[in-house]
Amino acid sequence: MDKKKLIALIVKALFWIFIIAFFWWVFSNQMFSKIVENPDKFLSLLQQHLTLVGISAGIAILTAFPLGVLITRPRFRKSEWWIVNIANLGQTIPSLAVLALAMGFLGIGIKAAIVALYIYSLLPILQNTIAGLDSVDPAAKDAAKGMGLTPIQILLKIELPSAAYSIIAGIRTAVILNIGTAALAYLIGGGGLGVWIFTGIQLFDNSFLISGAVPVTILAVLVDYIFRGIQFLLVPKGLRLARAAAIDSI
């Protein structure tokens, strides 16, 4: 076993020891008591959290992905700087400030929270779509042109499959960021599991805090694995093997 693999193994072992110790402490001190005592309330907050993430991330994907494809076309290339920098504002401004701005226009409630989360998740999808499409081998596109494929056929059969890894990674990042940031929706009356997290902070009550924070973390991990599965299914096998070989060679 080489040095890199040994270090990775030690880090993984320490990570799992920490996780087991944490959950031993949580269960032995009945930190999930709020979930056990109020399952209906927990399910209601979870549903609100999923609604916030689902709607905002869905609209962000439907906006940023086509926009990323559009501005990588030669005709619209000059607009890239403007569009990326406008989207960049959503990440540059602190998430609390984005929530406050949305609240100023839409008032308190779930609508303002969804708009703020939508703005916050645009950039990762847009940038990864552009980066993925820009990384496609020009020789592959030239060969496709030589075979008589139209620009649309080249996009669908060459560019998008080749850029799939980067595009899905961007969507995965945006959704996971959204899951964590959605906890802040409580501050503007958007609901979600942030209600229990901030109640725990205000009351210095760990049972509220853990009953809200741990489900958010587990949700983010589950979504990460789901998108990794989608990535595995959609990225061509040849590209996956080439990427794995490149990582091993580092």
Coordinates of C-alpha atoms in Angstrom, one line a residue:
M1 CA 0.0 0.0 0.0
D2 CA 1.5 3.4 -1.0
K3 CA 1.6 6.4 1.2
K4 CA -1.4 8.2 -0.3
K5 CA -3.7 5.3 0.1
L6 CA -2.5 4.7 3.7
I7 CA -3.2 8.4 4.6
A8 CA -6.6 8.1 3.0
L9 CA -7.4 5.0 4.9
I10 CA -6.3 6.6 8.2
V11 CA -8.5 9.7 7.5
K12 CA -11.5 7.5 6.7
A13 CA -11.0 5.4 9.9
L14 CA -10.8 8.6 12.0
F15 CA -13.9 10.0 10.3
W16 CA -16.0 6.9 11.0
I17 CA -14.7 6.8 14.7
F18 CA -15.9 10.4 15.0
I19 CA -19.3 9.7 13.5
I20 CA -19.8 6.6 15.7
A21 CA -18.8 8.6 18.8
F22 CA -21.1 11.5 17.9
F23 CA -24.1 9.3 17.4
W24 CA -23.3 7.4 20.6
W25 CA -23.4 10.7 22.5
V26 CA -26.6 11.8 20.7
F27 CA -28.5 8.6 21.4
S28 CA -27.2 8.2 25.0
N29 CA -28.3 11.8 25.8
Q30 CA -31.7 11.5 24.0
M31 CA -30.9 14.4 21.7
F32 CA -33.5 13.2 19.2
S33 CA -36.2 13.6 21.8
K34 CA -38.0 16.4 19.8
I35 CA -38.3 14.1 16.8
V36 CA -39.6 11.2 18.9
E37 CA -42.1 13.4 20.9
N38 CA -43.3 15.5 17.9
P39 CA -43.0 13.3 14.7
D40 CA -45.8 15.3 13.0
K41 CA -44.0 18.6 13.6
F42 CA -40.8 17.1 12.3
L43 CA -42.4 15.8 9.1
S44 CA -44.0 19.2 8.6
L45 CA -40.7 21.0 8.9
L46 CA -38.9 18.4 6.7
Q47 CA -41.6 18.9 4.0
Q48 CA -41.1 22.7 4.2
H49 CA -37.3 22.2 3.9
L50 CA -37.7 19.9 0.9
T51 CA -40.1 22.3 -0.7
L52 CA -37.7 25.2 -0.3
V53 CA -34.8 23.2 -1.8
G54 CA -36.8 21.5 -4.5
I55 CA -38.5 24.6 -6.0
S56 CA -35.5 26.9 -5.8
A57 CA -33.0 24.3 -7.1
G58 CA -35.4 23.2 -9.9
I59 CA -35.9 26.7 -11.1
A60 CA -32.1 27.4 -10.9
I61 CA -31.4 24.3 -13.0
L62 CA -34.0 25.3 -15.6
T63 CA -32.5 28.8 -15.8
A64 CA -28.7 28.3 -15.5
F65 CA -28.2 25.1 -17.6
P66 CA -29.8 26.5 -20.8
L67 CA -28.1 29.8 -20.2
G68 CA -24.8 28.1 -19.9
V69 CA -25.3 26.2 -23.1
L70 CA -26.4 29.4 -24.9
I71 CA -23.5 31.5 -24.0
T72 CA -21.0 28.9 -25.1
R73 CA -22.4 29.2 -28.6
P74 CA -20.1 31.4 -30.8
R75 CA -22.9 33.9 -31.5
F76 CA -23.5 34.7 -27.8
R77 CA -19.9 34.3 -26.5
K78 CA -19.4 38.0 -25.9
S79 CA -22.2 38.0 -23.3
E80 CA -20.4 35.4 -21.1
W81 CA -18.6 38.0 -19.0
W82 CA -21.8 40.0 -18.1
I83 CA -24.0 37.0 -17.4
V84 CA -21.4 35.2 -15.2
N85 CA -20.7 38.3 -13.2
I86 CA -24.4 39.0 -12.7
A87 CA -24.8 35.4 -11.4
N88 CA -21.7 35.8 -9.3
L89 CA -23.4 38.5 -7.3
G90 CA -25.6 35.8 -5.8
Q91 CA -22.5 34.1 -4.3
T92 CA -20.5 37.2 -3.5
I93 CA -23.3 38.7 -1.4
P94 CA -23.6 36.9 2.0
S95 CA -26.5 34.5 2.1
L96 CA -28.1 36.4 5.0
A97 CA -27.9 39.6 2.9
V98 CA -29.6 37.8 -0.1
L99 CA -32.4 36.7 2.2
A100 CA -32.8 40.2 3.6
L101 CA -32.9 41.7 0.0
A102 CA -35.5 39.1 -1.0
M103 CA -37.5 39.9 2.1
G104 CA -37.4 43.6 1.2
F105 CA -39.1 43.0 -2.1
L106 CA -41.4 40.0 -1.3
G107 CA -42.0 40.3 2.4
I108 CA -41.8 37.6 5.0
G109 CA -42.5 34.0 4.0
I110 CA -41.6 31.1 1.8
K111 CA -41.7 33.1 -1.5
A112 CA -38.8 35.3 -0.4
A113 CA -36.8 32.3 0.9
I114 CA -37.3 30.5 -2.5
V115 CA -36.1 33.5 -4.5
A116 CA -33.1 34.0 -2.2
L117 CA -32.1 30.3 -2.5
Y118 CA -32.6 30.4 -6.3
I119 CA -30.2 33.4 -6.6
Y120 CA -27.7 31.7 -4.3
S121 CA -27.6 28.5 -6.4
L122 CA -27.4 29.9 -9.9
L123 CA -23.6 30.3 -10.2
P124 CA -22.4 26.7 -9.5
I125 CA -24.7 25.4 -12.2
L126 CA -23.8 28.1 -14.7
Q127 CA -20.1 28.0 -14.2
N128 CA -19.8 24.2 -14.4
T129 CA -22.0 24.1 -17.5
I130 CA -19.7 26.6 -19.2
A131 CA -16.5 24.9 -18.0
G132 CA -17.8 21.5 -19.0
L133 CA -18.7 22.6 -22.5
D134 CA -15.4 24.6 -22.9
S135 CA -13.4 21.5 -22.0
V136 CA -14.8 19.3 -24.8
D137 CA -11.9 18.3 -27.1
P138 CA -12.1 20.6 -30.2
A139 CA -10.8 17.7 -32.4
A140 CA -13.9 15.7 -31.4
K141 CA -16.2 18.6 -32.5
D142 CA -14.2 19.0 -35.8
A143 CA -14.5 15.3 -36.5
A144 CA -18.3 15.5 -35.9
K145 CA -18.5 18.4 -38.3
G146 CA -16.5 16.4 -40.8
M147 CA -19.1 13.6 -40.5
G148 CA -21.8 16.1 -41.5
L149 CA -23.5 16.5 -38.0
T150 CA -25.5 19.7 -37.5
P151 CA -24.6 22.1 -34.6
I152 CA -27.6 20.7 -32.6
Q153 CA -26.5 17.1 -33.2
I154 CA -22.9 18.0 -32.1
L155 CA -24.3 19.6 -28.9
L156 CA -26.5 16.6 -28.1
K157 CA -24.2 13.7 -29.2
I158 CA -20.7 15.1 -28.5
E159 CA -20.6 18.2 -26.2
L160 CA -23.3 17.4 -23.6
P161 CA -22.2 13.8 -22.9
S162 CA -18.6 14.9 -22.7
A163 CA -19.5 17.8 -20.3
A164 CA -22.0 15.7 -18.2
Y165 CA -19.6 15.1 -15.3
S166 CA -18.9 18.8 -14.8
I167 CA -22.6 19.8 -15.3
I168 CA -23.9 17.3 -12.8
A169 CA -21.2 18.3 -10.4
G170 CA -22.4 21.9 -10.6
I171 CA -26.0 20.9 -10.0
R172 CA -24.9 18.6 -7.1
T173 CA -23.0 21.5 -5.5
A174 CA -25.9 23.9 -5.9
V175 CA -28.5 21.5 -4.4
I176 CA -26.2 20.6 -1.4
L177 CA -25.5 24.3 -0.8
N178 CA -29.2 24.9 -0.9
I179 CA -30.0 22.2 1.7
G180 CA -27.7 23.9 4.2
T181 CA -28.6 27.5 3.4
A182 CA -32.4 26.7 3.5
A183 CA -32.0 26.5 7.3
L184 CA -31.6 30.3 7.2
A185 CA -35.1 30.6 5.7
Y186 CA -36.4 30.5 9.3
L187 CA -35.1 34.1 9.8
I188 CA -37.6 35.4 7.2
G189 CA -40.5 33.1 8.1
G190 CA -39.8 30.5 5.5
G191 CA -40.0 27.5 7.8
G192 CA -38.0 24.4 7.3
L193 CA -35.7 22.6 9.8
G194 CA -34.0 25.9 10.6
V195 CA -36.9 26.5 12.9
W196 CA -35.6 23.8 15.3
I197 CA -31.9 24.8 14.7
F198 CA -32.5 28.4 15.6
T199 CA -34.8 27.6 18.5
G200 CA -32.1 25.4 19.9
I201 CA -29.6 28.2 19.6
Q202 CA -31.9 30.8 21.2
L203 CA -32.9 28.5 24.1
F204 CA -29.4 26.8 24.5
D205 CA -31.3 23.5 24.0
N206 CA -29.2 20.9 22.3
S207 CA -32.1 18.6 21.7
F208 CA -33.8 21.2 19.5
L209 CA -30.5 21.9 17.8
I210 CA -29.5 18.3 17.1
S211 CA -33.1 17.4 16.0
G212 CA -32.9 20.1 13.3
A213 CA -29.2 20.0 12.3
V214 CA -28.6 16.3 12.0
P215 CA -31.5 15.7 9.5
V216 CA -30.2 18.6 7.4
T217 CA -26.8 17.0 7.3
I218 CA -28.2 13.5 6.5
L219 CA -30.3 15.0 3.8
A220 CA -27.3 16.7 2.2
V221 CA -25.3 13.4 2.3
L222 CA -28.2 11.4 0.8
V223 CA -28.6 14.0 -2.0
D224 CA -24.9 13.9 -2.7
Y225 CA -25.0 10.1 -3.1
I226 CA -28.0 10.3 -5.4
F227 CA -26.3 12.8 -7.7
R228 CA -23.1 10.7 -7.7
G229 CA -25.3 7.8 -8.9
I230 CA -26.8 10.0 -11.6
Q231 CA -23.3 11.0 -12.6
F232 CA -22.3 7.4 -12.9
L233 CA -25.2 6.6 -15.1
L234 CA -25.0 9.6 -17.4
V235 CA -21.2 10.0 -17.9
P236 CA -19.9 7.7 -20.6
K237 CA -17.8 4.8 -19.3
G238 CA -14.8 5.9 -21.4
L239 CA -14.8 9.4 -19.8
R240 CA -15.2 7.9 -16.3
L241 CA -12.2 5.6 -16.8
A242 CA -10.1 8.4 -18.3
R243 CA -10.9 10.6 -15.3
A244 CA -10.1 7.8 -12.8
A245 CA -6.8 7.2 -14.5
A246 CA -5.9 10.9 -14.4
I247 CA -6.7 11.1 -10.7
D248 CA -4.6 7.9 -10.0
S249 CA -1.6 9.4 -11.9
I250 CA -1.5 12.5 -9.6

